[in-house]
Amino acid sequence: MSSPPAGSRTATAPANPRHRVIMASLVGTTIEFYDFYVYATAAVLVFPHLFFPAGNDTVALLSSFAVFGAAMVARPAGAIFFGHLGDKKGRKTTLVAALMTMGIATFLIGVLPTYAMVGWFAPLLLVLMRLAQGFALGGEWSGAALVATENAPAGKRAWYGTFPQLGAPLGFIVANGLFLLIAVAMPSDDPSMPSETFLSWGWRIPFLFSAVMVAVGLWVRLRLVESPAFARTVEKGAVQRLPLASVARSHWRELVLGTFFMLATYVLFYLMTTFSLSYGRAPEDAELSGLGYSYNTFVLMMIGGVVFFGIFTMISGPLADRYGRRRTLLIVTAAIMVFGLVWVPMLENGLVMLWLIVGFTLMGLTFGPMGALLPELFPTNVRYTGSGISYNVSSILGAAVAPFIAVWLWTVGDGSPFLVGVYLTVMAALTFVALLVGKETREVDIER
């Protein structure tokens, strides 16, 4: 039986209005990254004091970062689970489920008992909630990226793909801005430590506030309809029974390349947002010497840097649409390699704000094009699974271990971040090689 004309298919797959596509991909990832960042901030500021036994401060910080990294281990499992649902049942239902999972886990962190209350049961519960966060984020990003790219006008996929990416800087600003407001309202006499009031109950507010944000995100996402690309895949009977098996069998090369495409992005991302907060706040005469800034001052400086993250995320989309994803990322990745080698000269000369601005600018330029590049590697019937696995396996190789390795290298360097910068350069070199091996995806058919 012959297929119906292409024009008749569009009637069965109504396109989402552009404003709805932008809002659904942007609002959802902003909420998901907000939830993720409130944990990242608390991992530095609160959890070493409340969820781990008193003793060596460095051990407590490393333990907190280890729990932070546990979420990255759960992300590939989330990518497989939600990818299976997204490639079989559709993008909309899957995105709603991922957002609900993240929101519930984050809210529950806000009501957890501390170590002083229930002993080791407290960090165990924290790990479980952190695993749930990672599981949810494993299904969030790829779905949001697919909503953006599968509904994008011709020639603007990379630009549309930057909207889910923009959720990262916006989520950071909202999460850290809220923590900062609470810290100002509950001031501490010791700039290296939160106040007793903050540690008692103030830290819980950002976690509980996530419930409000999730309600907004659900309202936006429930109004979506499926993308034409997925609807036509269903219409043609091309939905895979086991998307994971199909992508592993027929698209393993793209899985490997996509994982390494993201590596430099992830390492830079978590060094600039998590390690830098520890390094910036550490006293200059401490066991692990740092920059000695107060929490309030350094978070304000980070938020200033993240503004550049957001701006250059948006700029990267038109650049990748005009010059191609591969060429744009090769140039940016080379710049990241250089950036890793100039950390110490910049910091020793007091260029801390410039260091933050350059790092976050490069973060925006490397993160933005990934919203289009990774989905373009895979056909529609395995795109949710393939792009999600690549993105989230890279989170283990990059983000899960980056804060932990950074603290260890910081220790080996006797308080100098030089080796941390070298680590970034080496990871960026691996991404550079992967980009050289890979192919340009700008002209691929998103409905294939």
Short mmCIF file of C-alpha atoms in Angstrom, two decimals:
data_model
loop_
_atom_site.label_atom_id
_atom_site.label_comp_id
_atom_site.label_asym_id
_atom_site.label_seq_id
_atom_site.Cartn_x
_atom_site.Cartn_y
_atom_site.Cartn_z
CA MET A 1 0.00 0.00 0.00
CA SER A 2 1.42 3.36 -1.01
CA SER A 3 2.21 6.02 1.54
CA PRO A 4 0.01 9.11 1.71
CA PRO A 5 1.40 12.33 0.26
CA ALA A 6 3.75 14.25 2.49
CA GLY A 7 1.28 17.12 2.71
CA SER A 8 -1.39 14.90 4.22
CA ARG A 9 0.95 13.72 6.97
CA THR A 10 1.36 17.18 8.44
CA ALA A 11 -2.33 17.17 9.29
CA THR A 12 -1.76 14.24 11.65
CA ALA A 13 1.22 15.89 13.29
CA PRO A 14 0.36 19.49 14.20
CA ALA A 15 3.45 21.55 14.86
CA ASN A 16 3.86 23.32 18.18
CA PRO A 17 3.85 27.12 18.02
CA ARG A 18 7.36 28.52 18.24
CA HIS A 19 6.75 30.28 21.54
CA ARG A 20 5.50 27.02 23.05
CA VAL A 21 8.55 25.11 21.82
CA ILE A 22 10.89 27.72 23.29
CA MET A 23 9.05 27.87 26.61
CA ALA A 24 8.72 24.10 27.01
CA SER A 25 12.39 23.44 26.29
CA LEU A 26 13.65 26.45 28.28
CA VAL A 27 11.39 26.35 31.35
CA GLY A 28 11.78 22.62 31.89
CA THR A 29 15.57 22.56 31.74
CA THR A 30 15.77 25.71 33.86
CA ILE A 31 13.82 23.91 36.58
CA GLU A 32 15.83 20.70 36.20
CA PHE A 33 19.15 22.57 36.39
CA TYR A 34 17.85 24.69 39.27
CA ASP A 35 17.14 21.49 41.18
CA PHE A 36 20.57 20.17 40.29
CA TYR A 37 22.37 23.39 41.27
CA VAL A 38 20.73 23.75 44.65
CA TYR A 39 22.27 20.40 45.49
CA ALA A 40 25.65 21.42 43.99
CA THR A 41 25.69 24.58 46.12
CA ALA A 42 24.59 22.72 49.24
CA ALA A 43 27.27 20.08 48.57
CA VAL A 44 29.88 22.78 49.13
CA LEU A 45 28.12 24.97 51.66
CA VAL A 46 25.93 22.76 53.86
CA PHE A 47 26.17 19.00 53.44
CA PRO A 48 29.79 18.57 54.67
CA HIS A 49 28.62 20.05 57.99
CA LEU A 50 25.18 18.42 58.33
CA PHE A 51 25.28 15.02 56.64
CA PHE A 52 28.76 13.72 57.43
CA PRO A 53 30.44 13.19 60.82
CA ALA A 54 32.69 15.93 62.16
CA GLY A 55 36.41 15.48 61.62
CA ASN A 56 38.65 16.24 58.67
CA ASP A 57 37.12 19.05 56.61
CA THR A 58 38.72 17.81 53.38
CA VAL A 59 37.29 14.30 53.88
CA ALA A 60 33.83 15.77 54.55
CA LEU A 61 34.04 17.86 51.38
CA LEU A 62 35.19 14.87 49.33
CA SER A 63 32.36 12.77 50.79
CA SER A 64 29.86 15.45 49.82
CA PHE A 65 31.29 15.57 46.30
CA ALA A 66 31.14 11.77 46.11
CA VAL A 67 27.39 11.93 46.76
CA PHE A 68 27.22 14.74 44.19
CA GLY A 69 28.88 12.42 41.67
CA ALA A 70 26.49 9.57 42.47
CA ALA A 71 23.82 11.39 40.47
CA MET A 72 26.03 11.26 37.40
CA VAL A 73 26.24 7.49 37.70
CA ALA A 74 22.42 7.33 37.74
CA ARG A 75 22.07 9.56 34.69
CA PRO A 76 22.84 6.91 32.03
CA ALA A 77 20.23 4.64 33.65
CA GLY A 78 17.76 7.52 33.42
CA ALA A 79 18.76 8.11 29.80
CA ILE A 80 18.04 4.45 28.96
CA PHE A 81 14.72 4.35 30.84
CA PHE A 82 13.34 7.68 29.66
CA GLY A 83 14.92 7.24 26.23
CA HIS A 84 13.00 3.98 25.82
CA LEU A 85 9.76 5.75 26.78
CA GLY A 86 10.53 8.77 24.61
CA ASP A 87 11.30 6.72 21.50
CA LYS A 88 8.25 4.45 21.97
CA LYS A 89 5.58 6.59 23.65
CA GLY A 90 6.60 10.10 22.66
CA ARG A 91 8.49 13.12 23.92
CA LYS A 92 5.69 14.89 25.83
CA THR A 93 4.72 12.16 28.33
CA THR A 94 8.36 11.32 28.99
CA LEU A 95 9.34 14.93 29.69
CA VAL A 96 6.48 15.31 32.18
CA ALA A 97 7.58 12.13 33.99
CA ALA A 98 11.21 13.27 34.17
CA LEU A 99 10.24 16.67 35.56
CA MET A 100 7.99 15.11 38.22
CA THR A 101 10.75 12.72 39.31
CA MET A 102 13.27 15.52 39.68
CA GLY A 103 10.84 17.78 41.51
CA ILE A 104 9.79 15.16 44.07
CA ALA A 105 13.39 14.14 44.81
CA THR A 106 14.50 17.76 45.27
CA PHE A 107 11.58 18.60 47.55
CA LEU A 108 12.30 15.54 49.71
CA ILE A 109 15.94 16.62 50.17
CA GLY A 110 14.52 19.73 51.79
CA VAL A 111 12.86 17.69 54.54
CA LEU A 112 15.63 15.12 55.19
CA PRO A 113 16.92 14.59 58.76
CA THR A 114 20.61 15.40 59.34
CA TYR A 115 23.45 13.19 60.62
CA ALA A 116 22.99 14.59 64.14
CA MET A 117 19.38 13.36 64.07
CA VAL A 118 19.60 9.85 62.60
CA GLY A 119 23.30 9.09 62.06
CA TRP A 120 24.38 7.33 58.88
CA PHE A 121 20.75 6.96 57.79
CA ALA A 122 20.89 10.67 56.84
CA PRO A 123 23.63 10.42 54.16
CA LEU A 124 21.99 7.20 52.91
CA LEU A 125 18.72 9.03 52.29
CA LEU A 126 20.68 11.88 50.70
CA VAL A 127 22.35 9.43 48.30
CA LEU A 128 18.98 7.93 47.35
CA MET A 129 17.48 11.34 46.60
CA ARG A 130 20.60 12.32 44.69
CA LEU A 131 20.34 9.15 42.59
CA ALA A 132 16.72 10.03 41.83
CA GLN A 133 17.81 13.53 40.73
CA GLY A 134 20.42 12.08 38.40
CA PHE A 135 17.96 9.50 37.05
CA ALA A 136 15.50 12.29 36.21
CA LEU A 137 18.08 14.57 34.63
CA GLY A 138 19.20 11.63 32.50
CA GLY A 139 15.84 11.78 30.74
CA GLU A 140 15.30 15.52 30.83
CA TRP A 141 18.00 16.98 28.66
CA SER A 142 17.62 14.83 25.56
CA GLY A 143 13.84 15.21 25.57
CA ALA A 144 14.05 18.98 25.84
CA ALA A 145 16.67 19.11 23.09
CA LEU A 146 14.46 16.98 20.84
CA VAL A 147 11.44 19.21 21.46
CA ALA A 148 13.56 22.18 20.35
CA THR A 149 15.36 20.67 17.35
CA GLU A 150 12.50 18.55 15.96
CA ASN A 151 10.24 21.63 15.91
CA ALA A 152 12.89 24.08 14.63
CA PRO A 153 12.50 25.97 11.33
CA ALA A 154 14.88 25.05 8.51
CA GLY A 155 18.41 26.37 9.03
CA LYS A 156 17.79 27.29 12.68
CA ARG A 157 18.18 23.98 14.51
CA ALA A 158 21.31 25.01 16.42
CA TRP A 159 19.69 28.28 17.46
CA TYR A 160 16.56 26.50 18.70
CA GLY A 161 18.82 23.91 20.33
CA THR A 162 20.33 26.61 22.52
CA PHE A 163 17.06 27.20 24.40
CA PRO A 164 17.22 23.99 26.47
CA GLN A 165 20.92 24.77 26.98
CA LEU A 166 20.03 28.20 28.30
CA GLY A 167 18.31 26.45 31.20
CA ALA A 168 21.75 25.72 32.68
CA PRO A 169 22.84 29.34 33.27
CA LEU A 170 19.32 30.44 34.21
CA GLY A 171 18.97 27.58 36.68
CA PHE A 172 22.36 28.47 38.16
CA ILE A 173 21.43 32.12 38.60
CA VAL A 174 18.05 31.34 40.21
CA ALA A 175 19.46 28.64 42.52
CA ASN A 176 22.53 30.56 43.66
CA GLY A 177 20.65 33.83 43.76
CA LEU A 178 18.14 32.31 46.16
CA PHE A 179 20.91 30.83 48.32
CA LEU A 180 22.60 34.22 48.34
CA LEU A 181 19.43 36.02 49.44
CA ILE A 182 18.97 33.53 52.28
CA ALA A 183 22.63 33.91 53.32
CA VAL A 184 22.23 37.71 53.38
CA ALA A 185 19.08 37.36 55.49
CA MET A 186 20.91 34.98 57.85
CA PRO A 187 24.41 36.50 58.06
CA SER A 188 27.40 34.67 59.52
CA ASP A 189 30.24 36.10 61.60
CA ASP A 190 32.63 33.62 59.96
CA PRO A 191 32.92 34.22 56.17
CA SER A 192 34.09 30.63 55.61
CA MET A 193 31.03 29.14 57.36
CA PRO A 194 27.25 29.60 57.03
CA SER A 195 25.39 30.94 60.05
CA GLU A 196 23.78 28.64 62.61
CA THR A 197 20.33 29.72 61.44
CA PHE A 198 21.24 28.94 57.83
CA LEU A 199 22.54 25.49 58.81
CA SER A 200 19.53 24.88 61.05
CA TRP A 201 16.76 25.46 58.50
CA GLY A 202 17.58 28.20 55.99
CA TRP A 203 19.29 25.81 53.56
CA ARG A 204 16.03 23.88 53.15
CA ILE A 205 14.16 26.78 51.50
CA PRO A 206 15.62 26.42 47.96
CA PHE A 207 14.80 22.69 47.93
CA LEU A 208 11.21 23.25 49.06
CA PHE A 209 10.76 26.12 46.58
CA SER A 210 11.33 23.65 43.73
CA ALA A 211 7.72 22.48 44.14
CA VAL A 212 6.48 25.85 42.89
CA MET A 213 8.81 25.79 39.89
CA VAL A 214 7.83 22.23 38.96
CA ALA A 215 4.14 23.22 38.95
CA VAL A 216 4.94 25.96 36.42
CA GLY A 217 6.97 23.57 34.28
CA LEU A 218 4.21 20.96 34.22
CA TRP A 219 1.68 23.55 33.11
CA VAL A 220 3.89 24.49 30.15
CA ARG A 221 4.79 20.95 29.10
CA LEU A 222 1.28 19.50 29.31
CA ARG A 223 0.29 21.90 26.52
CA LEU A 224 2.77 20.39 24.04
CA VAL A 225 1.84 18.13 21.14
CA GLU A 226 4.22 15.58 19.64
CA SER A 227 6.76 16.78 17.07
CA PRO A 228 6.10 16.08 13.36
CA ALA A 229 9.27 13.97 13.22
CA PHE A 230 8.08 11.55 15.93
CA ALA A 231 4.47 11.51 14.71
CA ARG A 232 5.63 10.48 11.23
CA THR A 233 7.85 7.78 12.69
CA VAL A 234 4.77 6.33 14.41
CA GLU A 235 2.74 6.69 11.23
CA LYS A 236 5.33 4.80 9.19
CA GLY A 237 5.52 2.01 11.78
CA ALA A 238 9.22 2.69 12.34
CA VAL A 239 9.11 2.77 16.14
CA GLN A 240 11.69 0.34 17.53
CA ARG A 241 10.61 -2.35 19.99
CA LEU A 242 13.95 -2.01 21.86
CA PRO A 243 15.53 1.37 21.03
CA LEU A 244 18.58 0.62 23.21
CA ALA A 245 19.40 -2.56 21.31
CA SER A 246 18.93 -0.79 18.00
CA VAL A 247 21.13 2.17 18.85
CA ALA A 248 23.87 -0.07 20.29
CA ARG A 249 23.82 -2.32 17.23
CA SER A 250 23.56 0.24 14.45
CA HIS A 251 24.79 3.53 15.94
CA TRP A 252 27.55 2.58 18.41
CA ARG A 253 30.05 4.85 16.62
CA GLU A 254 27.77 7.86 17.12
CA LEU A 255 27.33 6.89 20.80
CA VAL A 256 31.08 6.90 21.35
CA LEU A 257 31.70 10.13 19.43
CA GLY A 258 28.79 11.92 21.14
CA THR A 259 30.15 10.92 24.54
CA PHE A 260 33.56 12.41 23.78
CA PHE A 261 32.05 15.49 22.09
CA MET A 262 30.57 16.37 25.52
CA LEU A 263 33.64 15.55 27.63
CA ALA A 264 35.35 18.96 27.65
CA THR A 265 32.00 20.66 28.16
CA TYR A 266 31.22 18.62 31.25
CA VAL A 267 34.64 18.99 32.85
CA LEU A 268 34.67 22.76 32.28
CA PHE A 269 31.07 23.01 33.50
CA TYR A 270 31.67 21.41 36.88
CA LEU A 271 35.07 22.96 37.46
CA MET A 272 33.62 26.43 36.93
CA THR A 273 30.45 25.88 38.98
CA THR A 274 31.43 23.45 41.76
CA PHE A 275 35.21 23.35 42.22
CA SER A 276 35.53 27.11 41.78
CA LEU A 277 33.09 27.70 44.65
CA SER A 278 35.27 25.59 46.96
CA TYR A 279 38.50 27.17 45.72
CA GLY A 280 37.14 30.71 45.84
CA ARG A 281 35.91 30.40 49.44
CA ALA A 282 38.86 28.49 50.92
CA PRO A 283 41.00 30.70 53.22
CA GLU A 284 44.46 31.55 51.93
CA ASP A 285 46.10 29.98 55.02
CA ALA A 286 43.98 26.79 55.10
CA GLU A 287 45.18 23.21 54.54
CA LEU A 288 43.84 23.60 51.00
CA SER A 289 44.60 27.25 50.33
CA GLY A 290 42.23 29.19 48.11
CA LEU A 291 41.28 32.73 47.21
CA GLY A 292 39.78 33.62 50.61
CA TYR A 293 36.57 35.25 49.39
CA SER A 294 33.41 35.25 51.50
CA TYR A 295 30.55 33.13 50.21
CA ASN A 296 28.41 36.15 49.35
CA THR A 297 31.19 37.92 47.43
CA PHE A 298 32.30 34.92 45.41
CA VAL A 299 28.76 33.80 44.50
CA LEU A 300 28.06 37.32 43.22
CA MET A 301 31.20 37.08 41.11
CA MET A 302 30.12 33.65 39.82
CA ILE A 303 26.66 34.93 38.92
CA GLY A 304 28.36 37.73 36.98
CA GLY A 305 30.37 35.10 35.10
CA VAL A 306 27.27 32.98 34.45
CA VAL A 307 25.62 35.95 32.74
CA PHE A 308 28.31 35.53 30.07
CA PHE A 309 27.52 31.79 30.04
CA GLY A 310 23.93 32.62 29.09
CA ILE A 311 24.82 35.29 26.53
CA PHE A 312 27.35 33.14 24.69
CA THR A 313 25.09 30.09 24.80
CA MET A 314 22.66 32.09 22.67
CA ILE A 315 25.42 33.45 20.44
CA SER A 316 26.75 29.95 19.79
CA GLY A 317 23.54 28.83 18.06
CA PRO A 318 23.67 31.23 15.09
CA LEU A 319 27.43 30.61 14.82
CA ALA A 320 26.87 26.84 14.60
CA ASP A 321 24.05 27.32 12.09
CA ARG A 322 26.22 29.50 9.88
CA TYR A 323 29.65 27.86 10.15
CA GLY A 324 28.68 24.33 11.18
CA ARG A 325 28.72 22.55 14.53
CA ARG A 326 32.07 20.83 14.00
CA ARG A 327 34.07 23.89 12.94
CA THR A 328 32.61 26.05 15.72
CA LEU A 329 33.35 23.45 18.40
CA LEU A 330 36.88 22.75 17.16
CA ILE A 331 37.78 26.41 17.63
CA VAL A 332 36.08 26.64 21.04
CA THR A 333 37.64 23.38 22.28
CA ALA A 334 41.10 24.59 21.28
CA ALA A 335 40.44 27.74 23.31
CA ILE A 336 39.44 25.59 26.32
CA MET A 337 42.75 23.73 26.05
CA VAL A 338 44.61 27.03 26.24
CA PHE A 339 42.40 28.29 29.08
CA GLY A 340 43.31 25.29 31.24
CA LEU A 341 47.00 26.20 30.98
CA VAL A 342 46.63 29.85 31.99
CA TRP A 343 44.71 29.36 35.25
CA VAL A 344 47.65 30.08 37.54
CA PRO A 345 48.99 33.17 35.68
CA MET A 346 45.47 34.66 35.69
CA LEU A 347 44.78 33.91 39.35
CA GLU A 348 48.26 34.93 40.58
CA ASN A 349 47.83 38.30 38.88
CA GLY A 350 44.49 38.92 40.57
CA LEU A 351 42.41 38.36 37.42
CA VAL A 352 39.82 36.27 39.23
CA MET A 353 36.80 37.96 37.66
CA LEU A 354 38.37 37.69 34.21
CA TRP A 355 39.06 34.00 34.90
CA LEU A 356 35.37 33.47 35.69
CA ILE A 357 34.21 35.46 32.66
CA VAL A 358 36.50 33.62 30.23
CA GLY A 359 35.61 30.22 31.68
CA PHE A 360 31.86 30.81 31.53
CA THR A 361 32.09 32.39 28.08
CA LEU A 362 33.81 29.27 26.78
CA MET A 363 31.19 27.20 28.60
CA GLY A 364 28.40 28.92 26.70
CA LEU A 365 30.17 28.54 23.36
CA THR A 366 30.79 24.81 23.84
CA PHE A 367 27.48 23.93 25.53
CA GLY A 368 25.13 25.76 23.15
CA PRO A 369 25.73 23.74 19.94
CA MET A 370 25.35 20.41 21.77
CA GLY A 371 21.57 20.91 21.83
CA ALA A 372 21.56 20.34 18.06
CA LEU A 373 24.71 18.27 17.51
CA LEU A 374 23.87 15.25 19.68
CA PRO A 375 20.26 14.81 18.43
CA GLU A 376 21.48 15.17 14.83
CA LEU A 377 23.75 12.14 15.25
CA PHE A 378 20.77 9.75 15.47
CA PRO A 379 17.61 8.95 13.45
CA THR A 380 14.21 9.82 14.91
CA ASN A 381 13.27 6.34 16.13
CA VAL A 382 16.31 6.08 18.44
CA ARG A 383 17.14 9.77 18.87
CA TYR A 384 15.90 10.14 22.45
CA THR A 385 17.87 7.07 23.55
CA GLY A 386 21.02 7.77 21.54
CA SER A 387 21.44 11.43 22.37
CA GLY A 388 20.53 10.82 26.03
CA ILE A 389 23.06 8.02 26.49
CA SER A 390 25.88 10.00 24.85
CA TYR A 391 25.12 13.07 26.94
CA ASN A 392 24.84 11.17 30.20
CA VAL A 393 27.64 8.62 29.84
CA SER A 394 29.84 11.66 29.31
CA SER A 395 28.56 12.89 32.67
CA ILE A 396 30.30 9.94 34.33
CA LEU A 397 33.59 10.44 32.48
CA GLY A 398 33.49 14.19 33.01
CA ALA A 399 31.13 15.57 35.62
CA ALA A 400 30.91 12.66 38.09
CA VAL A 401 34.64 12.58 38.75
CA ALA A 402 35.60 16.17 37.91
CA PRO A 403 35.00 17.75 41.36
CA PHE A 404 36.61 14.78 43.12
CA ILE A 405 39.67 14.74 40.84
CA ALA A 406 39.93 18.52 41.10
CA VAL A 407 40.08 18.45 44.92
CA TRP A 408 42.71 15.68 44.76
CA LEU A 409 44.83 17.63 42.24
CA TRP A 410 44.36 20.74 44.36
CA THR A 411 45.77 18.75 47.30
CA VAL A 412 48.67 17.35 45.26
CA GLY A 413 49.48 20.87 44.10
CA ASP A 414 49.67 22.14 47.71
CA GLY A 415 46.82 24.56 47.15
CA SER A 416 47.73 25.53 43.59
CA PRO A 417 45.04 24.91 40.90
CA PHE A 418 47.68 24.43 38.18
CA LEU A 419 47.14 20.66 37.90
CA VAL A 420 43.37 21.21 37.85
CA GLY A 421 43.84 23.40 34.79
CA VAL A 422 46.07 20.76 33.17
CA TYR A 423 43.32 18.20 33.79
CA LEU A 424 40.88 20.42 31.90
CA THR A 425 43.34 20.77 29.02
CA VAL A 426 43.80 17.00 28.72
CA MET A 427 40.04 16.37 28.69
CA ALA A 428 39.56 19.11 26.07
CA ALA A 429 42.25 17.46 23.93
CA LEU A 430 40.21 14.23 23.92
CA THR A 431 37.14 16.17 22.76
CA PHE A 432 39.22 17.89 20.06
CA VAL A 433 40.32 14.51 18.67
CA ALA A 434 36.71 13.24 18.67
CA LEU A 435 35.59 16.32 16.74
CA LEU A 436 38.36 15.74 14.18
CA VAL A 437 37.14 12.16 13.70
CA GLY A 438 33.46 13.12 13.58
CA LYS A 439 31.50 14.62 10.69
CA GLU A 440 29.49 17.78 10.23
CA THR A 441 25.75 17.29 10.99
CA ARG A 442 24.31 20.68 10.01
CA GLU A 443 22.70 19.36 6.80
CA VAL A 444 21.25 16.07 8.09
CA ASP A 445 17.49 15.49 7.75
CA ILE A 446 16.03 15.73 11.26
CA GLU A 447 13.04 13.59 10.16
CA ARG A 448 15.12 10.69 8.86
#
